PDB file of C-alpha atoms and ligand atoms in Angstrom:
ATOM      1  CA  MET M  42       2.100  26.328   6.627  1.00  0.00           C
ATOM      2  CA  ARG M  43       0.157  24.057   4.324  1.00  0.00           C
ATOM      3  CA  ILE M  44       1.441  20.684   3.142  1.00  0.00           C
ATOM      4  CA  LEU M  45       0.230  18.182   0.562  1.00  0.00           C
ATOM      5  CA  VAL M  46       0.887  14.531   1.417  1.00  0.00           C
ATOM      6  CA  VAL M  47       0.752  12.155  -1.578  1.00  0.00           C
ATOM      7  CA  GLU M  48       0.895   8.524  -0.451  1.00  0.00           C
ATOM      8  CA  ASP M  49      -1.300   5.530  -1.353  1.00  0.00           C
ATOM      9  CA  ASP M  50      -0.251   3.393   1.622  1.00  0.00           C
ATOM     10  CA  THR M  51      -2.912   4.424   4.144  1.00  0.00           C
ATOM     11  CA  ARG M  52      -0.861   3.350   7.156  1.00  0.00           C
ATOM     12  CA  ILE M  53       2.163   5.461   6.177  1.00  0.00           C
ATOM     13  CA  ALA M  54      -0.052   8.344   5.039  1.00  0.00           C
ATOM     14  CA  GLY M  55      -1.874   8.299   8.381  1.00  0.00           C
ATOM     15  CA  GLN M  56       1.354   8.427  10.374  1.00  0.00           C
ATOM     16  CA  VAL M  57       2.833  11.216   8.242  1.00  0.00           C
ATOM     17  CA  ILE M  58      -0.368  13.290   8.396  1.00  0.00           C
ATOM     18  CA  GLU M  59      -0.720  12.846  12.143  1.00  0.00           C
ATOM     19  CA  THR M  60       2.918  13.833  12.723  1.00  0.00           C
ATOM     20  CA  LEU M  61       2.634  16.947  10.550  1.00  0.00           C
ATOM     21  CA  ARG M  62      -0.672  18.030  12.124  1.00  0.00           C
ATOM     22  CA  GLY M  63       0.827  17.483  15.560  1.00  0.00           C
ATOM     23  CA  ALA M  64       3.613  19.879  14.576  1.00  0.00           C
ATOM     24  CA  GLY M  65       1.074  22.573  13.631  1.00  0.00           C
ATOM     25  CA  TYR M  66       0.889  22.157   9.846  1.00  0.00           C
ATOM     26  CA  VAL M  67      -2.284  22.288   7.763  1.00  0.00           C
ATOM     27  CA  VAL M  68      -2.300  18.987   5.846  1.00  0.00           C
ATOM     28  CA  GLU M  69      -4.190  17.872   2.749  1.00  0.00           C
ATOM     29  CA  ALA M  70      -3.815  14.380   1.326  1.00  0.00           C
ATOM     30  CA  ALA M  71      -4.075  12.531  -1.977  1.00  0.00           C
ATOM     31  CA  GLY M  72      -3.783   8.774  -2.511  1.00  0.00           C
ATOM     32  CA  ALA M  73      -3.832   8.566  -6.311  1.00  0.00           C
ATOM     33  CA  GLY M  74      -1.760  10.082  -9.109  1.00  0.00           C
ATOM     34  CA  GLU M  75      -4.313  12.199 -11.029  1.00  0.00           C
ATOM     35  CA  GLU M  76      -5.802  13.670  -7.871  1.00  0.00           C
ATOM     36  CA  ALA M  77      -2.343  14.565  -6.524  1.00  0.00           C
ATOM     37  CA  GLN M  78      -1.241  16.139  -9.790  1.00  0.00           C
ATOM     38  CA  PHE M  79      -4.387  18.276  -9.922  1.00  0.00           C
ATOM     39  CA  MET M  80      -4.051  19.447  -6.314  1.00  0.00           C
ATOM     40  CA  GLY M  81      -0.390  20.401  -6.846  1.00  0.00           C
ATOM     41  CA  GLU M  82      -1.296  22.286 -10.024  1.00  0.00           C
ATOM     42  CA  THR M  83      -4.210  24.236  -8.625  1.00  0.00           C
ATOM     43  CA  GLU M  84      -3.505  24.771  -4.925  1.00  0.00           C
ATOM     44  CA  ASP M  85      -0.676  26.600  -3.243  1.00  0.00           C
ATOM     45  CA  TYR M  86       1.364  24.443  -0.834  1.00  0.00           C
ATOM     46  CA  ASP M  87       4.410  25.333   1.263  1.00  0.00           C
ATOM     47  CA  ALA M  88       5.778  21.819   0.707  1.00  0.00           C
ATOM     48  CA  VAL M  89       4.775  18.479  -0.815  1.00  0.00           C
ATOM     49  CA  ILE M  90       5.626  14.983   0.397  1.00  0.00           C
ATOM     50  CA  LEU M  91       5.430  12.759  -2.663  1.00  0.00           C
ATOM     51  CA  ASP M  92       5.497   8.968  -2.795  1.00  0.00           C
ATOM     52  CA  LEU M  93       6.827   7.681  -6.142  1.00  0.00           C
ATOM     53  CA  GLY M  94       4.842   4.442  -6.530  1.00  0.00           C
ATOM     54  CA  LEU M  95       1.194   5.517  -6.892  1.00  0.00           C
ATOM     55  CA  PRO M  96      -1.916   4.121  -8.569  1.00  0.00           C
ATOM     56  CA  GLY M  97      -2.458   5.932 -11.878  1.00  0.00           C
ATOM     57  CA  VAL M  98       0.182   8.503 -12.756  1.00  0.00           C
ATOM     58  CA  ASP M  99       3.443   7.768 -10.876  1.00  0.00           C
ATOM     59  CA  GLY M 100       5.176  10.275  -8.607  1.00  0.00           C
ATOM     60  CA  LEU M 101       8.107  11.014 -10.928  1.00  0.00           C
ATOM     61  CA  THR M 102       5.782  11.854 -13.809  1.00  0.00           C
ATOM     62  CA  ILE M 103       3.701  14.126 -11.558  1.00  0.00           C
ATOM     63  CA  LEU M 104       6.846  15.883 -10.351  1.00  0.00           C
ATOM     64  CA  ARG M 105       8.142  16.432 -13.904  1.00  0.00           C
ATOM     65  CA  ARG M 106       4.752  17.845 -14.953  1.00  0.00           C
ATOM     66  CA  TRP M 107       4.628  20.236 -11.978  1.00  0.00           C
ATOM     67  CA  ARG M 108       8.128  21.515 -12.686  1.00  0.00           C
ATOM     68  CA  HIS M 109       7.381  21.797 -16.414  1.00  0.00           C
ATOM     69  CA  ASP M 110       4.351  23.934 -15.510  1.00  0.00           C
ATOM     70  CA  GLY M 111       6.504  26.169 -13.314  1.00  0.00           C
ATOM     71  CA  ARG M 112       5.273  24.892  -9.935  1.00  0.00           C
ATOM     72  CA  ARG M 113       8.076  25.749  -7.501  1.00  0.00           C
ATOM     73  CA  MET M 114       7.003  24.339  -4.118  1.00  0.00           C
ATOM     74  CA  PRO M 115       9.638  22.242  -2.348  1.00  0.00           C
ATOM     75  CA  VAL M 116       9.090  18.502  -2.823  1.00  0.00           C
ATOM     76  CA  LEU M 117      10.313  15.732  -0.525  1.00  0.00           C
ATOM     77  CA  VAL M 118      10.187  12.417  -2.373  1.00  0.00           C
ATOM     78  CA  LEU M 119       9.326   9.240  -0.450  1.00  0.00           C
ATOM     79  CA  THR M 120      10.091   5.887  -1.925  1.00  0.00           C
ATOM     80  CA  ALA M 121      10.753   2.271  -1.133  1.00  0.00           C
ATOM     81  CA  ARG M 122      13.518   2.308  -3.706  1.00  0.00           C
ATOM     82  CA  ASP M 123      16.855   3.096  -2.178  1.00  0.00           C
ATOM     83  CA  THR M 124      19.376   2.754  -4.951  1.00  0.00           C
ATOM     84  CA  TRP M 125      21.579   5.726  -5.836  1.00  0.00           C
ATOM     85  CA  ARG M 126      20.149   5.704  -9.375  1.00  0.00           C
ATOM     86  CA  ASP M 127      16.600   6.249  -8.107  1.00  0.00           C
ATOM     87  CA  LYS M 128      17.762   9.095  -5.891  1.00  0.00           C
ATOM     88  CA  VAL M 129      19.521  10.781  -8.818  1.00  0.00           C
ATOM     89  CA  THR M 130      16.463  10.335 -11.041  1.00  0.00           C
ATOM     90  CA  GLY M 131      14.201  11.833  -8.365  1.00  0.00           C
ATOM     91  CA  LEU M 132      16.435  14.842  -7.784  1.00  0.00           C
ATOM     92  CA  ARG M 133      16.832  15.450 -11.524  1.00  0.00           C
ATOM     93  CA  ALA M 134      13.053  15.298 -11.965  1.00  0.00           C
ATOM     94  CA  GLY M 135      12.835  18.287  -9.609  1.00  0.00           C
ATOM     95  CA  ALA M 136      12.768  16.840  -6.076  1.00  0.00           C
ATOM     96  CA  ASP M 137      14.425  18.943  -3.381  1.00  0.00           C
ATOM     97  CA  ASP M 138      15.081  16.120  -0.961  1.00  0.00           C
ATOM     98  CA  TYR M 139      14.739  12.369  -0.707  1.00  0.00           C
ATOM     99  CA  LEU M 140      13.690   9.967   2.053  1.00  0.00           C
ATOM    100  CA  ALA M 141      13.840   6.177   1.617  1.00  0.00           C
ATOM    101  CA  LYS M 142      11.310   3.927   3.364  1.00  0.00           C
ATOM    102  CA  PRO M 143      11.303   2.909   6.106  1.00  0.00           C
ATOM    103  CA  PHE M 144      12.022   6.305   7.681  1.00  0.00           C
ATOM    104  CA  GLU M 145      11.713   7.915  11.088  1.00  0.00           C
ATOM    105  CA  LEU M 146       8.813  10.366  11.342  1.00  0.00           C
ATOM    106  CA  GLU M 147      11.030  12.785  13.268  1.00  0.00           C
ATOM    107  CA  GLU M 148      13.506  12.844  10.359  1.00  0.00           C
ATOM    108  CA  MET M 149      10.655  13.465   7.892  1.00  0.00           C
ATOM    109  CA  LEU M 150       9.497  16.385  10.034  1.00  0.00           C
ATOM    110  CA  ALA M 151      13.002  17.885  10.291  1.00  0.00           C
ATOM    111  CA  ARG M 152      13.465  17.620   6.517  1.00  0.00           C
ATOM    112  CA  VAL M 153      10.115  19.302   5.844  1.00  0.00           C
ATOM    113  CA  GLU M 154      11.008  22.162   8.221  1.00  0.00           C
ATOM    114  CA  ALA M 155      14.377  22.603   6.493  1.00  0.00           C
ATOM    115  CA  LEU M 156      12.794  22.565   3.003  1.00  0.00           C
ATOM    116  CA  ILE M 157      10.202  25.197   3.924  1.00  0.00           C
ATOM    117  CA  ARG M 158      12.840  27.331   5.633  1.00  0.00           C
ATOM    118  CA  ARG M 159      15.250  27.228   2.707  1.00  0.00           C
ATOM    119  CA  SER M 160      12.557  27.770   0.074  1.00  0.00           C
ATOM    120  CA  SER M 161      11.546  30.964   1.866  1.00  0.00           C
ATOM    121  CA  GLY M 162      15.174  32.154   1.943  1.00  0.00           C
ATOM    122  CA  HIS M 163      16.049  31.492   5.600  1.00  0.00           C
ATOM    123  CA  ALA M 164      19.286  29.767   6.589  1.00  0.00           C
ATOM    124  CA  ASN M 165      18.974  30.078  10.371  1.00  0.00           C
ATOM    125  CA  PRO M 166      16.576  27.474  11.876  1.00  0.00           C
ATOM    126  CA  VAL M 167      15.312  30.005  14.448  1.00  0.00           C
ATOM    127  CA  MET M 168      13.523  32.911  12.755  1.00  0.00           C
ATOM    128  CA  SER M 169      13.571  36.374  14.197  1.00  0.00           C
ATOM    129  CA  CYS M 170      11.945  39.705  13.495  1.00  0.00           C
ATOM    130  CA  GLY M 171      12.619  42.634  15.787  1.00  0.00           C
ATOM    131  CA  HIS M 172      12.418  41.256  19.327  1.00  0.00           C
ATOM    132  CA  VAL M 173      10.294  38.274  18.303  1.00  0.00           C
ATOM    133  CA  GLU M 174      11.808  34.823  17.729  1.00  0.00           C
ATOM    134  CA  LEU M 175      10.069  31.712  16.395  1.00  0.00           C
ATOM    135  CA  ASP M 176      11.532  28.205  16.473  1.00  0.00           C
ATOM    136  CA  PRO M 177       9.728  25.836  14.059  1.00  0.00           C
ATOM    137  CA  ALA M 178      11.368  22.788  15.675  1.00  0.00           C
ATOM    138  CA  THR M 179       9.698  23.428  19.043  1.00  0.00           C
ATOM    139  CA  ASN M 180       6.825  25.765  17.998  1.00  0.00           C
ATOM    140  CA  ARG M 181       8.092  28.217  20.630  1.00  0.00           C
ATOM    141  CA  VAL M 182       7.743  31.966  20.265  1.00  0.00           C
ATOM    142  CA  THR M 183       9.565  34.471  22.433  1.00  0.00           C
ATOM    143  CA  LEU M 184       9.387  38.246  22.802  1.00  0.00           C
ATOM    144  CA  SER M 185      12.644  39.760  24.071  1.00  0.00           C
ATOM    145  CA  GLY M 186      13.643  36.281  25.232  1.00  0.00           C
ATOM    146  CA  ARG M 187      10.435  35.620  27.197  1.00  0.00           C
ATOM    147  CA  PRO M 188       8.081  32.830  26.034  1.00  0.00           C
ATOM    148  CA  VAL M 189       4.739  33.963  24.585  1.00  0.00           C
ATOM    149  CA  ALA M 190       1.750  31.584  24.620  1.00  0.00           C
ATOM    150  CA  LEU M 191      -0.005  31.483  21.230  1.00  0.00           C
ATOM    151  CA  THR M 192      -2.992  29.436  20.079  1.00  0.00           C
ATOM    152  CA  ALA M 193      -2.408  27.037  17.167  1.00  0.00           C
ATOM    153  CA  LEU M 194      -3.996  29.502  14.716  1.00  0.00           C
ATOM    154  CA  GLU M 195      -2.033  32.468  16.052  1.00  0.00           C
ATOM    155  CA  TYR M 196       1.159  30.420  15.754  1.00  0.00           C
ATOM    156  CA  ARG M 197       0.412  29.403  12.136  1.00  0.00           C
ATOM    157  CA  THR M 198      -0.340  32.988  11.189  1.00  0.00           C
ATOM    158  CA  LEU M 199       2.865  34.290  12.747  1.00  0.00           C
ATOM    159  CA  SER M 200       4.915  31.433  11.304  1.00  0.00           C
ATOM    160  CA  TYR M 201       3.672  32.130   7.766  1.00  0.00           C
ATOM    161  CA  LEU M 202       4.401  35.856   8.079  1.00  0.00           C
ATOM    162  CA  MET M 203       7.862  35.200   9.544  1.00  0.00           C
ATOM    163  CA  HIS M 204       8.761  32.799   6.743  1.00  0.00           C
ATOM    164  CA  HIS M 205       7.925  35.646   4.338  1.00  0.00           C
ATOM    165  CA  VAL M 206       9.398  38.645   6.155  1.00  0.00           C
ATOM    166  CA  GLY M 207       9.304  41.825   4.067  1.00  0.00           C
ATOM    167  CA  ARG M 208       6.687  40.567   1.598  1.00  0.00           C
ATOM    168  CA  ILE M 209       3.069  41.765   1.551  1.00  0.00           C
ATOM    169  CA  ILE M 210       0.776  38.805   2.251  1.00  0.00           C
ATOM    170  CA  SER M 211      -2.866  39.126   1.213  1.00  0.00           C
ATOM    171  CA  LYS M 212      -5.687  37.901   3.435  1.00  0.00           C
ATOM    172  CA  THR M 213      -6.534  35.242   0.849  1.00  0.00           C
ATOM    173  CA  GLU M 214      -2.971  33.900   0.825  1.00  0.00           C
ATOM    174  CA  LEU M 215      -2.859  33.864   4.610  1.00  0.00           C
ATOM    175  CA  THR M 216      -6.219  32.071   4.771  1.00  0.00           C
ATOM    176  CA  ASP M 217      -5.039  29.418   2.277  1.00  0.00           C
ATOM    177  CA  HIS M 218      -1.903  28.662   4.246  1.00  0.00           C
ATOM    178  CA  ILE M 219      -3.315  28.601   7.762  1.00  0.00           C
ATOM    179  CA  TYR M 220      -6.631  26.811   7.068  1.00  0.00           C
ATOM    180  CA  GLY M 221      -6.476  24.853   3.820  1.00  0.00           C
ATOM    181  CA  GLN M 222      -9.181  24.583   1.169  1.00  0.00           C
ATOM    182  CA  ASP M 223     -12.556  24.543   2.860  1.00  0.00           C
ATOM    183  CA  PHE M 224     -12.587  27.782   4.783  1.00  0.00           C
ATOM    184  CA  ASP M 225     -15.164  30.557   4.541  1.00  0.00           C
ATOM    185  CA  ARG M 226     -13.200  33.409   3.003  1.00  0.00           C
ATOM    186  CA  ASP M 227     -15.683  36.133   3.933  1.00  0.00           C
ATOM    187  CA  SER M 228     -14.924  35.818   7.584  1.00  0.00           C
ATOM    188  CA  ASN M 229     -12.975  38.583   9.315  1.00  0.00           C
ATOM    189  CA  VAL M 230     -11.143  35.990  11.386  1.00  0.00           C
ATOM    190  CA  ILE M 231      -7.775  37.000   9.897  1.00  0.00           C
ATOM    191  CA  GLU M 232      -8.180  40.549  11.219  1.00  0.00           C
ATOM    192  CA  VAL M 233      -9.045  39.133  14.627  1.00  0.00           C
ATOM    193  CA  LEU M 234      -5.955  36.896  14.574  1.00  0.00           C
ATOM    194  CA  ILE M 235      -3.681  39.760  13.527  1.00  0.00           C
ATOM    195  CA  ASN M 236      -5.043  41.954  16.302  1.00  0.00           C
ATOM    196  CA  ARG M 237      -4.498  39.241  18.878  1.00  0.00           C
ATOM    197  CA  LEU M 238      -0.895  38.798  17.673  1.00  0.00           C
ATOM    198  CA  ARG M 239      -0.344  42.559  17.934  1.00  0.00           C
ATOM    199  CA  ARG M 240      -1.625  42.536  21.509  1.00  0.00           C
ATOM    200  CA  LYS M 241       0.730  39.707  22.442  1.00  0.00           C
ATOM    201  CA  LEU M 242       3.799  40.739  20.442  1.00  0.00           C
ATOM    202  CA  GLY M 243       3.637  44.508  20.144  1.00  0.00           C
ATOM    203  CA  ARG M 244       1.758  46.924  17.872  1.00  0.00           C
ATOM    204  CA  GLY M 245       4.688  47.622  15.556  1.00  0.00           C
ATOM    205  CA  LEU M 246       5.424  44.050  14.417  1.00  0.00           C
ATOM    206  CA  ILE M 247       2.772  43.554  11.721  1.00  0.00           C
ATOM    207  CA  GLU M 248       2.025  46.363   9.262  1.00  0.00           C
ATOM    208  CA  THR M 249      -1.361  46.617   7.557  1.00  0.00           C
ATOM    209  CA  ARG M 250      -1.153  47.607   3.878  1.00  0.00           C
ATOM    210  CA  ARG M 251      -4.622  48.895   3.130  1.00  0.00           C
ATOM    211  CA  GLY M 252      -6.311  46.901   0.359  1.00  0.00           C
ATOM    212  CA  GLN M 253      -3.249  44.646  -0.017  1.00  0.00           C
ATOM    213  CA  GLY M 254      -2.654  42.710   3.157  1.00  0.00           C
ATOM    214  CA  TYR M 255      -0.101  42.402   5.927  1.00  0.00           C
ATOM    215  CA  ARG M 256       3.635  42.634   6.123  1.00  0.00           C
ATOM    216  CA  LEU M 257       6.294  41.929   8.706  1.00  0.00           C
ATOM    217  CA  ALA M 258       9.051  44.504   8.461  1.00  0.00           C
ATOM    218  CA  GLY M 259      12.520  43.008   8.096  1.00  0.00           C
ATOM    219  CA  PRO M 260      15.097  43.245  10.909  1.00  0.00           C
ATOM    220  CA  PRO M 261      16.889  46.634  11.220  1.00  0.00           C
ATOM    221  CA  ALA M 262      20.204  45.211   9.975  1.00  0.00           C
ATOM    222  CA  GLN M 263      18.615  44.307   6.612  1.00  0.00           C
ATOM    223  CA  ASN M 264      17.006  47.720   6.219  1.00  0.00           C
ATOM    224  CA  ALA M 265      20.321  49.453   6.920  1.00  0.00           C
ATOM    225  CA  ALA M 266      22.099  47.420   4.238  1.00  0.00           C
ATOM    226  CA  ARG M 267      19.798  48.511   1.429  1.00  0.00           C
TER     227      ARG M 267
HETATM  228 CA1   CA P 306       3.223   3.733  -2.840  1.00  0.00          CA
END
């Protein structure tokens, strides 16, 4: 999962970035309005944390422009303002959630998890597919109830696929969301990661769609209901 953090206060930005990276997210950062707006327009993020008071274009204006352009990523607005009017304005500009400074980093993290989960259509905080379960709050993965040890990259790959169960995910999309911008796209590292996940979690979990990408099949109950 890849997150954009937009915050000009370097101390707060540093804490937020460190917390998110510690929780396994790929994080990119912007400290000024124009830069942030451009990144949100051109790159694909699973969530954005957006401070409202920024040098240059302010956060609310950026948010309105993104929504006007059809950008749908979930946005958590951060602001020093804590009046009900500012909250309403933020939500009406297209924010999905709101956090007033000062805030607890743990609460920020829980809100980001919830936003990503809901935007990908999951209500249950623990995701499951077949006999595999993944808990974003603890980064734990189990197979038939037994813990499975994954590397950080294996975990990110599985997490992205599980958030998008049933959808075909191209290698490019997967690369974007588990590495961020500056990764060599010619590498076959994604195939290696998928094969390692299959060895640890069972051959049948991840389908390869030739020329298209990878797909996690939905749970049997969903298939039966179609
Ligand atoms: Ca600020």
